[in-house]
mmCIF file of C-alpha atoms in Angstrom:
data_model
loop_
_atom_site.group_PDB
_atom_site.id
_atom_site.type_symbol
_atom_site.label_atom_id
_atom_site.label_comp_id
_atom_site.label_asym_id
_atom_site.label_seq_id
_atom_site.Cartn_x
_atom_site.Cartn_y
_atom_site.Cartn_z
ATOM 1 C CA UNK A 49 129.104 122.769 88.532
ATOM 2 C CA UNK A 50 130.529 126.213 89.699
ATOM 3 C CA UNK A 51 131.739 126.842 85.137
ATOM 4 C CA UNK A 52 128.428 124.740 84.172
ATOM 5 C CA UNK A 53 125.585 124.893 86.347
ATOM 6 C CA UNK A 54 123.578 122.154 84.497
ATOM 7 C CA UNK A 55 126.030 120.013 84.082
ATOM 8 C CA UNK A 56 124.677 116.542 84.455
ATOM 9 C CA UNK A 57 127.492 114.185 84.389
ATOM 10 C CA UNK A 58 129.148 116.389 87.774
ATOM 11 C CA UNK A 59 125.947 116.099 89.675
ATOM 12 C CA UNK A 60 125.641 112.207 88.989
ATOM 13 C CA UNK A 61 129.485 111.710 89.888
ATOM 14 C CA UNK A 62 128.915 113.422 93.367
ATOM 15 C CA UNK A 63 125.611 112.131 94.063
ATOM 16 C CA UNK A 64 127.429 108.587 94.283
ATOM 17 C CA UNK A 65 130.190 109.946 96.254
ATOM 18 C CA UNK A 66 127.771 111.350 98.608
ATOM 19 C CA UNK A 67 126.098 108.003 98.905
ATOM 20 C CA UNK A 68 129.206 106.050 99.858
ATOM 21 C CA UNK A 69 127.974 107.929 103.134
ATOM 22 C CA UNK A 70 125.058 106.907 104.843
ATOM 23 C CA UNK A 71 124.479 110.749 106.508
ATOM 24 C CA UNK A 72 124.810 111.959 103.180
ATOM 25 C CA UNK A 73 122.008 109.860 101.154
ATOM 26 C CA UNK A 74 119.913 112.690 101.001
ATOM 27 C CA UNK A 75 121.939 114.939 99.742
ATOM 28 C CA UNK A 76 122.846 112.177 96.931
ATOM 29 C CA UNK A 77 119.355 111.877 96.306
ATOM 30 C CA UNK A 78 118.608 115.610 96.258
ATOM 31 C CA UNK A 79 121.550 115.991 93.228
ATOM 32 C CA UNK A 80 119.657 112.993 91.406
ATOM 33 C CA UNK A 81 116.477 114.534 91.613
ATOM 34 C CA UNK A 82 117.487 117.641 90.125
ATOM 35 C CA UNK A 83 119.009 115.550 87.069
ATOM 36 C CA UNK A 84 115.402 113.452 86.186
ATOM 37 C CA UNK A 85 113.029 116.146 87.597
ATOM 38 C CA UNK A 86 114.353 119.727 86.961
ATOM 39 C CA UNK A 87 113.641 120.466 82.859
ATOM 40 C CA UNK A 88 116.490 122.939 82.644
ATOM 41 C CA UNK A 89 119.088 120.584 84.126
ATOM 42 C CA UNK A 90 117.378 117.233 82.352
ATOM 43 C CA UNK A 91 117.373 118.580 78.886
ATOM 44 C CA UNK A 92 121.199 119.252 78.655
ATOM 45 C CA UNK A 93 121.387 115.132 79.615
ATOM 46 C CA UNK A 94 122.236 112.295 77.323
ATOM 47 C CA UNK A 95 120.221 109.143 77.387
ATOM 48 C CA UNK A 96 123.254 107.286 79.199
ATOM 49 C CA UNK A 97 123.316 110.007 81.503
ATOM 50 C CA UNK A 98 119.875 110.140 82.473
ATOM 51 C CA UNK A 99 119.981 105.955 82.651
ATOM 52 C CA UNK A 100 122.804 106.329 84.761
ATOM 53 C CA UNK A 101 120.939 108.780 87.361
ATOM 54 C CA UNK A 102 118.195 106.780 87.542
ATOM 55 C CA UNK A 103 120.168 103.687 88.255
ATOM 56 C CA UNK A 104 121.769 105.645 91.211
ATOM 57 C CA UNK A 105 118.264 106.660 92.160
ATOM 58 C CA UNK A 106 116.518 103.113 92.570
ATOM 59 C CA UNK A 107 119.846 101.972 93.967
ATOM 60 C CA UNK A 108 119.719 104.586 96.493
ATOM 61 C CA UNK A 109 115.970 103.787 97.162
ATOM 62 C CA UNK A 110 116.651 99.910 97.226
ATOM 63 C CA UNK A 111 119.253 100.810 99.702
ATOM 64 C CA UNK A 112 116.902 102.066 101.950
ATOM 65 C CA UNK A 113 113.815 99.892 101.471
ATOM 66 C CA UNK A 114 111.746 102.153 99.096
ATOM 67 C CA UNK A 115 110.684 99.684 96.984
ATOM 68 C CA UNK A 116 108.034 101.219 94.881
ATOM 69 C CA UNK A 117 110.221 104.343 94.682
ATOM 70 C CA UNK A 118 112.893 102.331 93.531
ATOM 71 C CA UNK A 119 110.795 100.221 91.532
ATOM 72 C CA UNK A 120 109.223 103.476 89.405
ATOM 73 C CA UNK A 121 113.503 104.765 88.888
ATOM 74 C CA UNK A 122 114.403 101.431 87.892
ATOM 75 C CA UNK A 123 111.337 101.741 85.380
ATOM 76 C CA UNK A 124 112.559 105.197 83.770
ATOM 77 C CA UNK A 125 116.050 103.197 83.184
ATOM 78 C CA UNK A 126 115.122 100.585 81.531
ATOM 79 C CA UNK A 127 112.158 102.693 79.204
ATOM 80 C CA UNK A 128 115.123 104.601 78.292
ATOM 81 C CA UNK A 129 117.594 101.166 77.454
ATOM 82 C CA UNK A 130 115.681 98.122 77.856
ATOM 83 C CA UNK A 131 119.511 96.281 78.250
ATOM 84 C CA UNK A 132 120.717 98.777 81.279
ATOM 85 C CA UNK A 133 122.415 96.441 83.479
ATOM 86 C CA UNK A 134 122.522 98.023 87.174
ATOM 87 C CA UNK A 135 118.727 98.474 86.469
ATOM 88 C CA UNK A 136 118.129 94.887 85.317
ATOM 89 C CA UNK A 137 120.052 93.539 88.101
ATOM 90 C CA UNK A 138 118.538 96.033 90.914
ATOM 91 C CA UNK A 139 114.708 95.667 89.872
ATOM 92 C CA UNK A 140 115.642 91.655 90.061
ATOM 93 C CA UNK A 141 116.780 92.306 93.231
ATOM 94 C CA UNK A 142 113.794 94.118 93.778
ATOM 95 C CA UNK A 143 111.452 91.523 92.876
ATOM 96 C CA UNK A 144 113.311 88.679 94.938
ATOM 97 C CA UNK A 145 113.165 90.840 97.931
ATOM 98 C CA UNK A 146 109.379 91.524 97.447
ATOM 99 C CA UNK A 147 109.060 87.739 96.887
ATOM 100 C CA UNK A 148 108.423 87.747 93.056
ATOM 101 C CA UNK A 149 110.521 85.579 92.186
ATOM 102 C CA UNK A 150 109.262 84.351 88.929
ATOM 103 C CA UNK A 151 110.092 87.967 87.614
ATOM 104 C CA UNK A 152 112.797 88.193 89.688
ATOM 105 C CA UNK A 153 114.445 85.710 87.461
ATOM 106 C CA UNK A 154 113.231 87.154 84.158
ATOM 107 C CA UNK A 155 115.281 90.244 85.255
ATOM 108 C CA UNK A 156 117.936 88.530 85.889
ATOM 109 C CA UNK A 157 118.564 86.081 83.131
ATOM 110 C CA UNK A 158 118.145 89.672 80.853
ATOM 111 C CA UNK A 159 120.656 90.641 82.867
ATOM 112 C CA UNK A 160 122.976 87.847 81.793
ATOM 113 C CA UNK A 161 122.030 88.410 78.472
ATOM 114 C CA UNK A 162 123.361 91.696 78.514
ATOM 115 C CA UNK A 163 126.328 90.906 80.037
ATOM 116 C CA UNK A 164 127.395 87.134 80.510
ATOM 117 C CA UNK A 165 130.318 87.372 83.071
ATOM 118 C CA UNK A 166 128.185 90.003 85.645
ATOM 119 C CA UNK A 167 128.500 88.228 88.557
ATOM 120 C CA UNK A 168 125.722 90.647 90.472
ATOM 121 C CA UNK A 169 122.977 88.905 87.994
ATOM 122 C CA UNK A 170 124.598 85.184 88.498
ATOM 123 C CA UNK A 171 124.181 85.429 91.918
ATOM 124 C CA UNK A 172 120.650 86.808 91.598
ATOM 125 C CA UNK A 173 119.417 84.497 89.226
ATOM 126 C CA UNK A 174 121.139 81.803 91.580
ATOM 127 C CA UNK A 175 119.330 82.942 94.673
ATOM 128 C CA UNK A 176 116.279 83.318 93.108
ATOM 129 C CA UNK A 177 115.947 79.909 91.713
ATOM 130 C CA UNK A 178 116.917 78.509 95.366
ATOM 131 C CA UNK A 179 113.493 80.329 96.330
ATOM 132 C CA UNK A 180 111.565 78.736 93.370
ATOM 133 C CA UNK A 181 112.472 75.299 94.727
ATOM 134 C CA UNK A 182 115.368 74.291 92.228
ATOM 135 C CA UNK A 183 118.240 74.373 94.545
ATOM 136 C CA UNK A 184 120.204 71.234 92.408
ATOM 137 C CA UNK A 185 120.103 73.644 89.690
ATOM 138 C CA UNK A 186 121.672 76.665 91.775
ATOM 139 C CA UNK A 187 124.318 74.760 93.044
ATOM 140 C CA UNK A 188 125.622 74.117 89.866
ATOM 141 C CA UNK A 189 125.316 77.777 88.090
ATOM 142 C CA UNK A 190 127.034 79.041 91.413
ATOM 143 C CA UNK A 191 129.988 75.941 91.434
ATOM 144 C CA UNK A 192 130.770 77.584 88.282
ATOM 145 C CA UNK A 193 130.554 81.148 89.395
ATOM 146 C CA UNK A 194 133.390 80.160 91.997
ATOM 147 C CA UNK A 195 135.671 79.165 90.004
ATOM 148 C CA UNK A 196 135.760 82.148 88.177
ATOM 149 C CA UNK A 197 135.417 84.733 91.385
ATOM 150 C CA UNK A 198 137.258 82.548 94.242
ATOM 151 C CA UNK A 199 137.233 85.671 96.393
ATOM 152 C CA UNK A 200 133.216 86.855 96.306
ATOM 153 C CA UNK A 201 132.156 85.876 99.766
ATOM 154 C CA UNK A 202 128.022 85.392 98.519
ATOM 155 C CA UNK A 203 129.212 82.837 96.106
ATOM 156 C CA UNK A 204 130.061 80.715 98.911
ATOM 157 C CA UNK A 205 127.063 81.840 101.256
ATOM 158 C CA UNK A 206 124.378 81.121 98.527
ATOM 159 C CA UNK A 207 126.434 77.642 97.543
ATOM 160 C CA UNK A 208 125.391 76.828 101.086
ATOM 161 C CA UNK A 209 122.411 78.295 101.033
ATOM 162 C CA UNK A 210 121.774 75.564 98.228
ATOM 163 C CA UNK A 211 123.356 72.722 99.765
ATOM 164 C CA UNK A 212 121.446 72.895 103.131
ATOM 165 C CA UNK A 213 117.973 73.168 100.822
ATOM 166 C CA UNK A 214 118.366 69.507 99.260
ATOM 167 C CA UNK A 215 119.730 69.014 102.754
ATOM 168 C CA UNK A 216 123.589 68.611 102.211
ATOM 169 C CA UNK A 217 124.615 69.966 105.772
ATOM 170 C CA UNK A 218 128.461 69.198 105.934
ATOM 171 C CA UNK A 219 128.704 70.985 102.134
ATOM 172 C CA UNK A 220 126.289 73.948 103.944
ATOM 173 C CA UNK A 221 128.666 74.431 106.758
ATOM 174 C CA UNK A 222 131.608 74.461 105.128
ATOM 175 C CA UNK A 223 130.408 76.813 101.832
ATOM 176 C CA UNK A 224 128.973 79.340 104.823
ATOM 177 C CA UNK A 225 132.621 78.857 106.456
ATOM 178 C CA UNK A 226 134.149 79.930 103.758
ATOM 179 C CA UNK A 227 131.746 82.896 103.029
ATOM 180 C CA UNK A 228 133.033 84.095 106.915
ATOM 181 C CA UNK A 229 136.377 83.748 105.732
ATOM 182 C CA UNK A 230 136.084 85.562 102.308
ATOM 183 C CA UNK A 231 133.569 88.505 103.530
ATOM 184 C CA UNK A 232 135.122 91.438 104.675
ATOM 185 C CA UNK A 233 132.448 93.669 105.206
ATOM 186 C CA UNK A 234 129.052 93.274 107.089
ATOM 187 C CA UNK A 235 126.749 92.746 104.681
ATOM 188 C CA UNK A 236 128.608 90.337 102.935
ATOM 189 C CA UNK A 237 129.482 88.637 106.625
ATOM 190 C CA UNK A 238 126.956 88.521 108.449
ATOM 191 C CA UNK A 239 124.206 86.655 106.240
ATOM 192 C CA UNK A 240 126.705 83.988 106.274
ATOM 193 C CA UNK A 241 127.520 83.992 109.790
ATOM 194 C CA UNK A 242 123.465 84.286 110.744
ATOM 195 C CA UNK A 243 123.170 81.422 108.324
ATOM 196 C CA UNK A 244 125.977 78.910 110.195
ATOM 197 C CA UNK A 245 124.529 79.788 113.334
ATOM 198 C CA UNK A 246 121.386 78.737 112.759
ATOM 199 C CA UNK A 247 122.665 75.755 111.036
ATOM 200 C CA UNK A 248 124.467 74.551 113.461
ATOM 201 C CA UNK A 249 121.600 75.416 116.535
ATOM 202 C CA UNK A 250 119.225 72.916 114.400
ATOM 203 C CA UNK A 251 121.527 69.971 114.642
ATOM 204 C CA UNK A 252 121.688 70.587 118.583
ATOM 205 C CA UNK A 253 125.070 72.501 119.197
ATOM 206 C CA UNK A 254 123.356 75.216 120.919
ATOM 207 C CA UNK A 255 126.731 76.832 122.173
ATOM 208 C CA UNK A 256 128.414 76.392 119.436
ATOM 209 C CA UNK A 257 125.559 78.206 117.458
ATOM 210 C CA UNK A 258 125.965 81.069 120.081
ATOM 211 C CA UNK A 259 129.368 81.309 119.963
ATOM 212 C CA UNK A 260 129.321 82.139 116.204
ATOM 213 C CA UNK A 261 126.885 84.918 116.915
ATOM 214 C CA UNK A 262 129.387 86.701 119.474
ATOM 215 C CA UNK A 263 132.057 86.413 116.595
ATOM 216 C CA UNK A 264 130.037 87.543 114.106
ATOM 217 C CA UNK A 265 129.043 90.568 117.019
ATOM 218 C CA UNK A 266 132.938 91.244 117.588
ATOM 219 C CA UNK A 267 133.753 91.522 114.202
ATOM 220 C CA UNK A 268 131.054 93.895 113.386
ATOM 221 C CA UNK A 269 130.041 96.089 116.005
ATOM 222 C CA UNK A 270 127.240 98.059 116.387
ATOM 223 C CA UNK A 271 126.005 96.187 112.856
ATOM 224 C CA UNK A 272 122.490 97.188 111.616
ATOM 225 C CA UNK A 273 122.881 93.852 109.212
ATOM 226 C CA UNK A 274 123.211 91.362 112.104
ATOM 227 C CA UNK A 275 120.643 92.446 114.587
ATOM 228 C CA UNK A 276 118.147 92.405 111.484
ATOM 229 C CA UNK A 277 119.395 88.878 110.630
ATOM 230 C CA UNK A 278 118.816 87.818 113.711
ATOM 231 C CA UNK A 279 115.417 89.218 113.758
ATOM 232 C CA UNK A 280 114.841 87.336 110.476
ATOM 233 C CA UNK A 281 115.996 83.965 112.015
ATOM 234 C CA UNK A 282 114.183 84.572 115.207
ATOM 235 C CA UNK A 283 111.134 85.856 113.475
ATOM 236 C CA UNK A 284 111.050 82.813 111.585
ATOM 237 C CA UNK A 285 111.524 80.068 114.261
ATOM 238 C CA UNK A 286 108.694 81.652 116.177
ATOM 239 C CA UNK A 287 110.601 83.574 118.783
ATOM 240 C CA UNK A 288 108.786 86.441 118.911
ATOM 241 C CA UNK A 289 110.471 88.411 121.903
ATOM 242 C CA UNK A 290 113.454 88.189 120.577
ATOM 243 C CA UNK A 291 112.775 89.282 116.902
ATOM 244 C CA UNK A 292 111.072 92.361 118.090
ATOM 245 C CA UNK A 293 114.205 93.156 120.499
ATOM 246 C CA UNK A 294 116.270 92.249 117.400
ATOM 247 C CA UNK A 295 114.275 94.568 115.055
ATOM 248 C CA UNK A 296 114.057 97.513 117.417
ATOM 249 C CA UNK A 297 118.271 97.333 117.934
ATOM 250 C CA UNK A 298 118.174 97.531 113.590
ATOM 251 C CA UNK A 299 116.094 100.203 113.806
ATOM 252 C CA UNK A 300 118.009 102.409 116.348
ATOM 253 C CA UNK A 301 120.932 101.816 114.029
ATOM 254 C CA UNK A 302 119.432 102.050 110.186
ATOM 255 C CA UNK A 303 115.761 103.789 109.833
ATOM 256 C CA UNK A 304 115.092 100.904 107.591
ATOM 257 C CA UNK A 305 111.556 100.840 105.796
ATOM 258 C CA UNK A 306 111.591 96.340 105.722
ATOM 259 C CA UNK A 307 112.620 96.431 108.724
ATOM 260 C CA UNK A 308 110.037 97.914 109.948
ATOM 261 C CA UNK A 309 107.808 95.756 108.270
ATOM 262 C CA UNK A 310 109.192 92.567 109.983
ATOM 263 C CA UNK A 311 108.940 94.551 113.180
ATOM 264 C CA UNK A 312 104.727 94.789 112.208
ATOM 265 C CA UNK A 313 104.484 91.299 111.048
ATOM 266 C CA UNK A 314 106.205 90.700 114.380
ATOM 267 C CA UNK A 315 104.230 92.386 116.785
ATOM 268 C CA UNK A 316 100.882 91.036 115.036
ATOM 269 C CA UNK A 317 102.216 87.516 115.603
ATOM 270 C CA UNK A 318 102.259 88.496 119.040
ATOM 271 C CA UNK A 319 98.929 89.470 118.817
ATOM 272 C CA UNK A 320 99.865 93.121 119.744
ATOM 273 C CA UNK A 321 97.853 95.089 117.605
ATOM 274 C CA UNK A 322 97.492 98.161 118.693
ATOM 275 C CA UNK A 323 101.272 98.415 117.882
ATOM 276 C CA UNK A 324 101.335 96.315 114.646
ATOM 277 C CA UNK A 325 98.536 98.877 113.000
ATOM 278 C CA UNK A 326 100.928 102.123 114.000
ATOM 279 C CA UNK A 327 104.047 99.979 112.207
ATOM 280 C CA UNK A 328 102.149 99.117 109.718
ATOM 281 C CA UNK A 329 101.085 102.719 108.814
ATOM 282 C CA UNK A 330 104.456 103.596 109.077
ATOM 283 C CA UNK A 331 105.892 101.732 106.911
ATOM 284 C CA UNK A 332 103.191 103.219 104.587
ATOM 285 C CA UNK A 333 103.912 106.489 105.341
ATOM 286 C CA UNK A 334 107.199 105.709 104.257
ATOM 287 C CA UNK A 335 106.106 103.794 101.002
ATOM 288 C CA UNK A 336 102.114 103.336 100.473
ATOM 289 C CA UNK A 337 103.151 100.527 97.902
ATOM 290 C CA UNK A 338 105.428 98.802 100.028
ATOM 291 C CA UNK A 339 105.363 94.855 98.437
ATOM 292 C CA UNK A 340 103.570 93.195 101.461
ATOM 293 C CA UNK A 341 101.477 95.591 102.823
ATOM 294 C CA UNK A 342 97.986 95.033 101.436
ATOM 295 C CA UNK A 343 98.269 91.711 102.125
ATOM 296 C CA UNK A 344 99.526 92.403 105.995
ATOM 297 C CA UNK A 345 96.880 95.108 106.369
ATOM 298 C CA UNK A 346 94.589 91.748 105.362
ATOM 299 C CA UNK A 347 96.267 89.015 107.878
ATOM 300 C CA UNK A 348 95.789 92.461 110.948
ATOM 301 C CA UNK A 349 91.862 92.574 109.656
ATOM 302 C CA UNK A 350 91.455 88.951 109.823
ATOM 303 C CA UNK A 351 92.894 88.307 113.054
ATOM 304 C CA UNK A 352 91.183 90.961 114.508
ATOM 305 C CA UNK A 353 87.665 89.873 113.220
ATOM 306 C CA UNK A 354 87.121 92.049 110.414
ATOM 307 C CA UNK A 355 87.035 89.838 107.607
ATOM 308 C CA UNK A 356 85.003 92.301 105.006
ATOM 309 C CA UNK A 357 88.046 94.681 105.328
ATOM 310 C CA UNK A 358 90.494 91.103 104.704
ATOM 311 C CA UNK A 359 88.963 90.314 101.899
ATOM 312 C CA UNK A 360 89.308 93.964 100.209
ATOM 313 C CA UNK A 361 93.026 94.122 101.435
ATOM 314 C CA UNK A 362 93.578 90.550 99.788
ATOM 315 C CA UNK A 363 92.355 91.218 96.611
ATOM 316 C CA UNK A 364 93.820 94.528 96.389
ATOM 317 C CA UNK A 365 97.047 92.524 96.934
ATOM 318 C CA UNK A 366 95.898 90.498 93.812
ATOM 319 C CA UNK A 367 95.089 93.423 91.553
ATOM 320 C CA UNK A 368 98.474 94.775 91.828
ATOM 321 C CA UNK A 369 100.320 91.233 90.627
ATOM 322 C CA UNK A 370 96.923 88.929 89.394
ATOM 323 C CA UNK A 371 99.653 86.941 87.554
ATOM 324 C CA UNK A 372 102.080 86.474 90.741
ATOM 325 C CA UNK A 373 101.560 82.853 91.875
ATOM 326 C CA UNK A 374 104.137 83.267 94.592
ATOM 327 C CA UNK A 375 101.856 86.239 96.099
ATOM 328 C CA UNK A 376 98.707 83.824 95.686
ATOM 329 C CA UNK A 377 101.079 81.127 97.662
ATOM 330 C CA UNK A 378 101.732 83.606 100.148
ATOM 331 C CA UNK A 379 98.550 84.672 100.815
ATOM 332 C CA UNK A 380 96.945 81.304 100.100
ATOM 333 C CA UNK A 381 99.750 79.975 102.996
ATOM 334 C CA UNK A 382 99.087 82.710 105.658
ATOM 335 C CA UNK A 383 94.754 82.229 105.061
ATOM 336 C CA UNK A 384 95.815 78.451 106.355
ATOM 337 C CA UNK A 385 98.133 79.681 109.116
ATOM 338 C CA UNK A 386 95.356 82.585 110.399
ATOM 339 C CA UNK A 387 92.534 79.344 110.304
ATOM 340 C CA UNK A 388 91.049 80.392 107.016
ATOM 341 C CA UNK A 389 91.179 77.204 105.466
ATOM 342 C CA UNK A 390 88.102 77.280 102.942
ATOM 343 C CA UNK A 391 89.238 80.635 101.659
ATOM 344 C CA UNK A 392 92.731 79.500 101.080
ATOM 345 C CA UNK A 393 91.949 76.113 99.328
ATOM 346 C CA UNK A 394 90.648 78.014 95.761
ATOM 347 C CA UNK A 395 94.005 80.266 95.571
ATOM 348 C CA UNK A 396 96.338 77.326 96.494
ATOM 349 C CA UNK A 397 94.344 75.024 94.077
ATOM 350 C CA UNK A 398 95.364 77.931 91.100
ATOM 351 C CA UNK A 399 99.276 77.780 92.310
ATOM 352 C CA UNK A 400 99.090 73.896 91.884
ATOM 353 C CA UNK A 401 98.298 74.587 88.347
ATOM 354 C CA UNK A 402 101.401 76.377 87.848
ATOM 355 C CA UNK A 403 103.489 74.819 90.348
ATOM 356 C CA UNK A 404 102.244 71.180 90.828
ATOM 357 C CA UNK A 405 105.628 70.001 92.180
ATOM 358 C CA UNK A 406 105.722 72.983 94.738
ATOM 359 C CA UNK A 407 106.399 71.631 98.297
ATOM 360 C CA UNK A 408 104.767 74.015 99.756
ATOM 361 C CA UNK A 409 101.899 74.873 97.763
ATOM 362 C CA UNK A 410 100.853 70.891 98.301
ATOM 363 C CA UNK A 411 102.106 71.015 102.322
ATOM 364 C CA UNK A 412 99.090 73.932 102.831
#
């Protein structure tokens, strides 16, 4: 950069250096930036330069929860080269995490198009397919994904992931065992270790549960990853104390935008509100297109008795994806959970049509 100022390919080398560190994301982001946003420096790029800047971008972004940010650098990618892998694989990622899983695995299966033996899209189109209720059918794609990559530890975390969803518990166990065994970092560990624990609390071996929770705590301390995975298991099993202790640990550690999403959804569980609503803007402060947060703005207005502004939140949430029958499930679900029956019934009705085998669509 010192001989060649606008040299692109130097300031997309060092902006992934610089994100290897987590105190140095901005600066990685800053150098990025000045690659898709600065004329001067963006004309003297190539098209697999600029794709490769983005990709860094929306990783960066993902990285960090800024999902519409990453989604729109993702975009630019794939405009440029419709077959860009780390883009096809990140906005899949993307989608699953937002809960759009039906595009999710579009994304993904054109990433395996692209490039048959990426293991990133395997895995994605593997956990994605778990969500849309066809575990039998991950089990296998992933069996064969292990025997090529013996060593990936989320091979063997999402094998059990399958198992214990068409309620093979032994297989479960011993697939998340061997994720614990295989990981040797946190995020690849702890999932797995969250996962076991939880596993093993449901078939009544409490201490057994707890005990793999202080492991998992010894082996990686001060870990942003586990405290939020245990916010996501407590969150979910109705332990509301101890997701928002769990969330607010996370947060001290990682300014995470999701997790400060599950820390809203948390507190208006708890019927804290007051609290939920400053989260809530927050987290769109942070991101005002945050997946989630039109229709959590709507579940806030509807427990608190304002059921005009619901109603606009909810079908802004339905503008943005009309298509997305797993956001009409969602929102169809919650209406039932918040005592909104009548309103739900319609929506839920139009996800049968789609999805007439979905458990959970005929459950609510």
């Amino acid at each position: 950069l010192e001989a060649s100022p606008k040299h692109v390919g130097a300031r997309v080398m060092l902006a992934i250096i610089a994100s290897e560190t987590q105190t140095r994301e901005a600066e990685a982001i800053d150098l990025l930036k000045k690659v898709v946003d600065d004329p001067a420096v963006r004309a003297e790029a190539s098209d697999v330069e600029l794709v490769s800047a983005y990709d860094a971008l929306g990783s960066l972004y993902l990285g960090n929860s800024h999902l519409s940010l990453a989604e729109e650098a993702f975009g630019q990618a794939l405009k440029i080269d419709p077959e860009a892998l780390p883009a096809l694989v990140g906005i899949g990622e993307l989608f699953y995490r937002s809960g759009r899983y039906s595009e999710a695995e579009a994304r993904f299966q054109a990433a395996t198009r692209a490039d048959a033996g990426n293991i990133d899209a395997k895995i994605g189109n593997a956990k994605t397919i778990i969500s849309l209720e066809r575990a039998a059918e991950a089990r296998d794609l992933l069996k064969g994904v292990a025997g090529t990559n013996p060593t990936d530890p989320r091979v063997y975390y999402w094998l059990g992931r399958s198992e214990e969803s068409l309620g093979n518990r032994k297989e479960a166990e011993a697939d998340y065992k061997k994720s614990i065994d295989t990981a040797g970092k946190a995020d690849t560990g702890v999932p797995a270790y969250v996962s076991l624990s939880h596993l093993l609390a449901s078939e009544g071996q409490a201490d057994e549960a707890q005990k793999k929770l202080t492991e998992a705590a010894e082996k990686y301390p001060n870990s942003s990853e586990l405290a939020k995975a245990r916010g996501d298991i407590a969150l979910e099993t109705g332990r509301y104390e101890e997701a928002r202790e769990q969330f607010d640990i996370a947060l001290k550690k990682s300014d995470d935008t999701e997790t400060k999403f599950k820390l809203a959804q948390t507190l208006r569980r708890m019927k804290a509100y007051d609290e939920a609503a400053a989260e809530v803007d927050l987290v769109e402060k942070a991101d005002k297109d945050f997946p989630g947060l039109a229709l959590e703005r709507g579940l806030y207005y509807q427990e608190t008795g304002q059921s005009q502004k619901a109603l606009e939140m909810y079908d802004q949430a339905l503008k943005k994806a009309p298509d997305d029958v797993d956001l009409k499930l969602r929102i169809g679900s919650t209406q039932v959970i918040a005592g909104q029956a009548k309103q739900a019934e319609p929506i839920l009705k139009e996800v049968l049509k789609e999805k007439p085998n979905s458990a959970e669509a005929n459950h609510y």
